[in-house]
Coordinates of C-alpha atoms in Angstrom, one line a residue:
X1 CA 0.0 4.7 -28.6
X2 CA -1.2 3.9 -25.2
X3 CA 0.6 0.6 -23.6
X4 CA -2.8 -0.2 -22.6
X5 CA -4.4 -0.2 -25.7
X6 CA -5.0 -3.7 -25.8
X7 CA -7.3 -3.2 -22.8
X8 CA -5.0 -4.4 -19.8
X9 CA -3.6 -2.5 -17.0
X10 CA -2.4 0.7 -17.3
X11 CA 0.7 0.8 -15.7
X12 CA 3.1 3.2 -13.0
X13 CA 5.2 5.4 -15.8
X14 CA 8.4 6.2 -14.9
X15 CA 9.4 8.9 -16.3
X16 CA 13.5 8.8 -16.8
X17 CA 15.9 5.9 -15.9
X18 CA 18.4 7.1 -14.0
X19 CA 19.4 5.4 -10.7
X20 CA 16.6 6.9 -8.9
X21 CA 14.0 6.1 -11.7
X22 CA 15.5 2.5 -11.8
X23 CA 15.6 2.1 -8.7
X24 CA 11.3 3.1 -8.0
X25 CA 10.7 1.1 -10.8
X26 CA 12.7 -2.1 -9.5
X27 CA 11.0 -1.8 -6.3
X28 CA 7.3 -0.9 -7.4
X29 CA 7.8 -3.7 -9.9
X30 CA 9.1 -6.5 -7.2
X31 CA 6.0 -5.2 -5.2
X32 CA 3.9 -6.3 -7.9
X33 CA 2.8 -3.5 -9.9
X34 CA 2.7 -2.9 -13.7
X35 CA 5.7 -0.6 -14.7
X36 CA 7.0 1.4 -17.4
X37 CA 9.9 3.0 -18.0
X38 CA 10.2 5.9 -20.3
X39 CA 14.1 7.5 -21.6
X40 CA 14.9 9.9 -24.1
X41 CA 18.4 8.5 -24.3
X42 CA 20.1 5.6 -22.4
X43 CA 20.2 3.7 -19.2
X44 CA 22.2 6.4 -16.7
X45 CA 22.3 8.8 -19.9
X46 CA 21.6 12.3 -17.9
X47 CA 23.3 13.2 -14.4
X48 CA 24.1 9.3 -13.0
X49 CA 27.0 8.9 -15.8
X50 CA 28.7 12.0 -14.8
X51 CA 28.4 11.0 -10.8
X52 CA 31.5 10.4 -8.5
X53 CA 28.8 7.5 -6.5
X54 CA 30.1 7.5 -3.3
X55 CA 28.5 5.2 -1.1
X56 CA 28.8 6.2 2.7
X57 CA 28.7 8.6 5.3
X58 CA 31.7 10.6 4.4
X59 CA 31.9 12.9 3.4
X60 CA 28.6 14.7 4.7
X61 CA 28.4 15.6 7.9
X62 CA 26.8 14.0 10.4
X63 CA 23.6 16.0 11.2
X64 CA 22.6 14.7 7.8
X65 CA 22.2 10.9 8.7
X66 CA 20.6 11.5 11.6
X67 CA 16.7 11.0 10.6
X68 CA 15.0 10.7 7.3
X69 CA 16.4 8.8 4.3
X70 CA 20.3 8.8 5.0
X71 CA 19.6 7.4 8.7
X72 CA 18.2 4.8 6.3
X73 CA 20.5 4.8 3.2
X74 CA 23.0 2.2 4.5
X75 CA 20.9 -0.6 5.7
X76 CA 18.7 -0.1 2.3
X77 CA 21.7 -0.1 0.4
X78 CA 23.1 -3.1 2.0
X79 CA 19.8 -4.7 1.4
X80 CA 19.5 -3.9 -2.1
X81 CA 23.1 -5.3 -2.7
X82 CA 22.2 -8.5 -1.4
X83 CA 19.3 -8.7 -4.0
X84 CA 21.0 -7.2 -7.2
X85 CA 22.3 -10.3 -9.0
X86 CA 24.6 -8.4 -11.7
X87 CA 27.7 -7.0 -11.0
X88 CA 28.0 -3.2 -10.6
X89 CA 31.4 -2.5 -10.1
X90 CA 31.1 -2.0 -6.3
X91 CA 34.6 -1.4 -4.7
X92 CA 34.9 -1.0 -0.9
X93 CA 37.9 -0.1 0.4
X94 CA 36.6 2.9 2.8
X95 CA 37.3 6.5 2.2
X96 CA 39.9 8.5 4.3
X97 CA 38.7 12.3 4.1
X98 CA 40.5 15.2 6.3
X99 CA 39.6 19.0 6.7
X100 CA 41.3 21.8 6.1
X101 CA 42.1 21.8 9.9
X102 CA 42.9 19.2 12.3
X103 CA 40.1 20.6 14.9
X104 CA 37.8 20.4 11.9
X105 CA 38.8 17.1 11.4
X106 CA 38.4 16.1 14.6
X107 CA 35.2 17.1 15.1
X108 CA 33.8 15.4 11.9
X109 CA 35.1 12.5 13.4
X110 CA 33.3 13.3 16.8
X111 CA 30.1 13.8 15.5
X112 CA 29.8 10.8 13.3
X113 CA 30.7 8.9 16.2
X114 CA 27.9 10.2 18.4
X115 CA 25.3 9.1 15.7
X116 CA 26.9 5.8 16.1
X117 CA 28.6 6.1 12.6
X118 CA 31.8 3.4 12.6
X119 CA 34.3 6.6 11.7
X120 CA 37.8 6.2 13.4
X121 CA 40.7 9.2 13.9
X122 CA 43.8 8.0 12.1
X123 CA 47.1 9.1 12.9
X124 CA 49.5 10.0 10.0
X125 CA 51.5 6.5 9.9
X126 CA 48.1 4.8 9.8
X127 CA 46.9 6.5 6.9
X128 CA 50.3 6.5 5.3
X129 CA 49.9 2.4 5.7
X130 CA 46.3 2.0 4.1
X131 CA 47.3 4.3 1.4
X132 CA 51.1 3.6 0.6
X133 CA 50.2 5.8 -2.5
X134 CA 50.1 9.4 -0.9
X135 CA 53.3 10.7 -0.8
X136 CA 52.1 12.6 2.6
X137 CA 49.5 13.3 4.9
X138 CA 48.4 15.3 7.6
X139 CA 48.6 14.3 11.7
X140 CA 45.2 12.9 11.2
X141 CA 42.6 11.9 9.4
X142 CA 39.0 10.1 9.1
X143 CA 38.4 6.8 8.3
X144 CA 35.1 5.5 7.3
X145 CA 35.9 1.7 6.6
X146 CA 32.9 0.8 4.9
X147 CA 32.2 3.9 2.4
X148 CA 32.9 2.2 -1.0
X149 CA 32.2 3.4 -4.8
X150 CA 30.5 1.7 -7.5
X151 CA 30.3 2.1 -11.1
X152 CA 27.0 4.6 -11.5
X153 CA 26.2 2.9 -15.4
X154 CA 26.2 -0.5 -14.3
X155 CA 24.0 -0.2 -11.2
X156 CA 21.5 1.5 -12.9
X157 CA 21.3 -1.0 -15.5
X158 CA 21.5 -4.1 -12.9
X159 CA 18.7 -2.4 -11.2
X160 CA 16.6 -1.9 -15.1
X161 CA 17.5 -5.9 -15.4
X162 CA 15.7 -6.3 -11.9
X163 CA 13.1 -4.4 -12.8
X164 CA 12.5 -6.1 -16.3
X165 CA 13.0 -9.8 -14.4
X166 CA 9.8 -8.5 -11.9
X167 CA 7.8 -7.8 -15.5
X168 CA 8.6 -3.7 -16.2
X169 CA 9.4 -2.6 -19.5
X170 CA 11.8 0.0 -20.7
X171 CA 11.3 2.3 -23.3
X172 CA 14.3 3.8 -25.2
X173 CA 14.4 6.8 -27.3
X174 CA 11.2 8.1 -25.9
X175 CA 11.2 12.2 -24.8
X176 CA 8.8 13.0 -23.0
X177 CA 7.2 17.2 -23.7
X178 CA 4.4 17.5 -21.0
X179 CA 2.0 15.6 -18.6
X180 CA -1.6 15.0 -19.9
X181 CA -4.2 16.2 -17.5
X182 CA -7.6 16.2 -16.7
X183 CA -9.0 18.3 -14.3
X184 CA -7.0 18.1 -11.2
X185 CA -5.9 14.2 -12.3
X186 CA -3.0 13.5 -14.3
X187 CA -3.5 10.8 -17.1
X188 CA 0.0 10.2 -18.2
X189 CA 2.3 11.8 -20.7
X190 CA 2.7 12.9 -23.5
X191 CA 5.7 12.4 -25.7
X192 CA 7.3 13.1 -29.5
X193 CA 5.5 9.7 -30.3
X194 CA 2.2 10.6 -28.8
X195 CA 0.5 10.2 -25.3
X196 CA 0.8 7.2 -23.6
X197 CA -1.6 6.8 -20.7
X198 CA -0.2 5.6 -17.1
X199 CA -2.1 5.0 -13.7
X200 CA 0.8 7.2 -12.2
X201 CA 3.3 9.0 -13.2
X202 CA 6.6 9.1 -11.5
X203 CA 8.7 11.8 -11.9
X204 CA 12.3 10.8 -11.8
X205 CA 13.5 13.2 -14.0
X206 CA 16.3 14.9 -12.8
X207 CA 16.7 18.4 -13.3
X208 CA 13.8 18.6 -15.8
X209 CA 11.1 17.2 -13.0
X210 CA 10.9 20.5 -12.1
X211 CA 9.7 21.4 -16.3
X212 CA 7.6 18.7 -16.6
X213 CA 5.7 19.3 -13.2
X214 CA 4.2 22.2 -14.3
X215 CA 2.8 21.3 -17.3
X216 CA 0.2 19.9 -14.1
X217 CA 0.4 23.3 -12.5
X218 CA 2.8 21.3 -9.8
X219 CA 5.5 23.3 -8.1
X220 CA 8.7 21.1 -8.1
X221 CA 11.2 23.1 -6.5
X222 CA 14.4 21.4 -8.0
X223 CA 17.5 23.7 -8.6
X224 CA 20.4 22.0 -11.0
X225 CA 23.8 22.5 -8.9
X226 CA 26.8 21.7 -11.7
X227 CA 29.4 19.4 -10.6
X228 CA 32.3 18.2 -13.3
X229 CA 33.6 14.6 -12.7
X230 CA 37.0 14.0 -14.4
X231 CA 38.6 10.6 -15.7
X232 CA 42.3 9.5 -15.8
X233 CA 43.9 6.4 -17.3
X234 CA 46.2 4.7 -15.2
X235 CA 48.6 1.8 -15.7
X236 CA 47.5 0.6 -12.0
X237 CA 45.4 1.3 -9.6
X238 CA 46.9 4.8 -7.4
X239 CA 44.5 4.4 -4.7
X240 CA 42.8 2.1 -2.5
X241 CA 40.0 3.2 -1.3
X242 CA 38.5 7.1 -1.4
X243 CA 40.3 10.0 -0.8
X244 CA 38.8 13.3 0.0
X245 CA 41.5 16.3 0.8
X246 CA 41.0 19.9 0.3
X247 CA 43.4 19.6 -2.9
X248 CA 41.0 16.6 -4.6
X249 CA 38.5 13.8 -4.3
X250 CA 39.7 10.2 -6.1
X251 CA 38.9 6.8 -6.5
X252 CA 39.3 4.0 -8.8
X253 CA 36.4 3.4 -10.9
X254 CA 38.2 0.2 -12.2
X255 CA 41.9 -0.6 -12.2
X256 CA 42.5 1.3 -15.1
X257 CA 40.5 4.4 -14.5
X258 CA 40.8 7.0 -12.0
X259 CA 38.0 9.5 -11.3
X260 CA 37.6 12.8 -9.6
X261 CA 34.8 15.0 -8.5
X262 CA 35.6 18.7 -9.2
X263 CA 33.3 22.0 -7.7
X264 CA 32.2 24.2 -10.8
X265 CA 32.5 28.2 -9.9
X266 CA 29.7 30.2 -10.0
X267 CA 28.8 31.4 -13.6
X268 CA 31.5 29.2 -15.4
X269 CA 30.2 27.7 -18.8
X270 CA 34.0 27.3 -20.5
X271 CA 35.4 24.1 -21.4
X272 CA 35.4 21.2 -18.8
X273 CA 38.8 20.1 -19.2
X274 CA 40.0 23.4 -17.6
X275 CA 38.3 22.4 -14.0
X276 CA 40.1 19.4 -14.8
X277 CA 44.1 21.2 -14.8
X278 CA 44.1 21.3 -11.0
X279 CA 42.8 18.1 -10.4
X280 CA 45.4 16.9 -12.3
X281 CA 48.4 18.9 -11.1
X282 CA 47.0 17.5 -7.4
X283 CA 47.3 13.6 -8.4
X284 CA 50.8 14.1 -9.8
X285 CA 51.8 16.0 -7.2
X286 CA 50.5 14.1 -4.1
X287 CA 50.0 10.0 -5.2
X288 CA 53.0 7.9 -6.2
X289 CA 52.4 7.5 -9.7
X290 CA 50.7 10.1 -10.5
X291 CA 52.8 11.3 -13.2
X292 CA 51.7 8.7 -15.3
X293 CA 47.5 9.6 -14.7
X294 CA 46.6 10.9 -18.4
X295 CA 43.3 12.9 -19.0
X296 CA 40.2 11.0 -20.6
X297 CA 37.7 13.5 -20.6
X298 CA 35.9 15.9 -18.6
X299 CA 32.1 16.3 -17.9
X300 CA 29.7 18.9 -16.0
X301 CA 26.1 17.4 -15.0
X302 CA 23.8 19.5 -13.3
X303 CA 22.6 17.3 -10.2
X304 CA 19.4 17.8 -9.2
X305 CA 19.2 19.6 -5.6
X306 CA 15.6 20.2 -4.1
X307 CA 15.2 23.4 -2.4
X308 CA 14.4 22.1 0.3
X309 CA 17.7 20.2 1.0
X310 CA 16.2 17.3 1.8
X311 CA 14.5 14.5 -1.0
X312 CA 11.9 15.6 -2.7
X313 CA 9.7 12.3 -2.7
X314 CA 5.9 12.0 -2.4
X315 CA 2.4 12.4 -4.4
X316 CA 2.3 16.0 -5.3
X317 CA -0.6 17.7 -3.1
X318 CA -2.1 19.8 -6.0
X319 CA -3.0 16.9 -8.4
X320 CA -3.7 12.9 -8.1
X321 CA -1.7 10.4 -10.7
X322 CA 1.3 12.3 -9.7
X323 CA 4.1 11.6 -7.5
X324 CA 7.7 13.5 -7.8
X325 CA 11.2 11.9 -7.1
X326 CA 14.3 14.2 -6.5
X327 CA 17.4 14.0 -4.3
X328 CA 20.8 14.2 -3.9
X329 CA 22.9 12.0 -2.8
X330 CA 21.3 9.6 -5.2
X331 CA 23.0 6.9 -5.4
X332 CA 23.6 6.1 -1.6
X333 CA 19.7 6.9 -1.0
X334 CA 18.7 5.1 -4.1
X335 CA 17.6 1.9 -2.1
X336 CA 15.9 3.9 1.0
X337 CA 14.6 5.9 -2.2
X338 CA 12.9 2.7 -3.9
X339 CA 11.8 1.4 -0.7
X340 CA 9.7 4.1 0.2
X341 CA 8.1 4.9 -3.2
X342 CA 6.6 1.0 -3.0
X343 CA 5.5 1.7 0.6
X344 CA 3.7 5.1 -0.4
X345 CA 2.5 3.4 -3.4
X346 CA 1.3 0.4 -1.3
X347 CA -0.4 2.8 1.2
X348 CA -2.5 4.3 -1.7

């Protein structure tokens, strides 16, 4: 049934609640507009469980941040944790990253700096003293003192609460097969349970935008790029902050658990546990403790990477009622993401 069928306002639909669909929705609601949210599973069900949510400038290099979203991400970010009111796990204690060469390291360090980025050139001993937990360490290596991780489940949902507090709804349970459309305007979508008619749809879908848009005739071009994160249980916490090496990239999710980010080679559809094996051999090897890091689980997510390599986020040209949402990073743009949905929203 329509959620306008009692003659109000047909609202924005959201279509999935990830952090990027939480996030448009938290901002289009605080801006004022009707929202709905529409999941076939959970809050942060899809790609955001499975992500290593890094907030920062490391590790990317620098040319990224220098116009667009990520010049924005951090100042968004920092807005947007200034207005969340639940708790979402955010841990900063910096992330210290090093190449596989010290003139590569170097000149990530160089070019962050010219963009005015607050990275610093450690030496050895300095690292050695901010992370007594690495049994070595090369001659140097990059700080970025304010990068800091979160806990991707929690700020999605503290952003759904948000959302819900401003007046959207969220809709469990609710798959959505196809966008309805008429003529060149899209109506809404429709799902297992029957259409339900929106104003606009937003397309926040992850790796299945790029499905759903062309059930509109709408080109999305979205390519899912598989990345495996891994969790440990640890007696104590083995790490302060983030640590990115050629050999592995860690943080503490909590006290308790330890988390990597693993590549996934070309073609491989095996069992996730074996990306997890050098990982593993890496943390007992390398961080004081490490011995006692047991394996949890494993999991592969394909994150959603627009061809384009930059967001994909705007009213799609070929039809009205539609506008698509896709990036990666998402969870350091999420704010900058949610910020400028409500502006284009407030421009139409």
């Amino acid at each position: 049934m329509s959620p306008n069928a009692d003659g109000g306002e047909r609202p924005i639909l959201v279509v999935g609640a990830g952090v990027v669909g939480a996030s448009i929705a938290y901002h289009l609601a605080r801006a004022g507009h009707a929202v709905l949210v529409l999941e076939q599973g959970q809050a942060a069900g899809g790609v955001t469980r499975s992500s290593f949510a890094w907030v920062g400038v490391a590790k990317s290099m620098a040319p990224a941040y220098f116009e667009g979203l990520r010049a924005d991400a951090a100042r968004e970010f920092a807005r947007l944790e200034r207005e969340l009111r639940t708790p979402f796990g955010l841990r900063r204690g910096g992330a210290i990253t090093w190449e596989p060469s010290e003139a590569a390291t170097r000149l990530f360090v160089e070019e962050h700096r010219l963009l005015g980025h607050g990275v610093e050139l450690l030496e050895r001993a300095e690292v050695l003293s901010r992370e007594p937990g690495l049994r070595d360490a090369p001659e140097v290596a990059a700080l970025s003192p304010t990068d800091a991780g979160l806990d991707p489940v929690a700020f999605t949902r503290a952003l759904l609460d948000e959302a819900h507090a401003h007046g959207a709804r969220v809709q469990y349970g609710v798959a959505t097969s196809s966008l309805l459309v008429e003529g060149d305007r899209v109506l809404g979508v429709q799902t297992l349970g029957g259409p339900v008619l929106g104003s606009t749809v937003v397309l926040a879908a992850g790796t299945t935008t790029a499905q759903l848009a062309a059930t509109a005739e709408v080109a999305a071009e979205v390519d899912a790029s598989p990345s495996c994160l891994i969790r440990f249980a640890v007696p104590r916490p083995l790490v302060n902050g983030i640590l990115a090496t050629p050999e592995f990239e860690v943080r503490q999710l909590d006290d308790h658990t330890l988390i990597a980010a693993e590549d996934v080679p070309e073609g491989f559809d095996g069992n996730p546990l074996e990306l997890a094996v050098p990982t593993h051999e890496a943390i007992r090897r390398l961080l004081v403790g490490g011995d006692q890091a047991e394996l949890i689980d494993a999991a592969v997510a394909g994150r959603p990477m627009p061809r384009s390599d930059t967001p994909m986020l705007g009213f799609a040209p070929e039809v009205s009622g539609l506008y698509l949402a896709a990036a990666h990073p998402a969870i350091i743009l999420s704010a900058a993401i949610g910020a400028r949905a409500a502006r284009d929203f407030a421009d139409r």
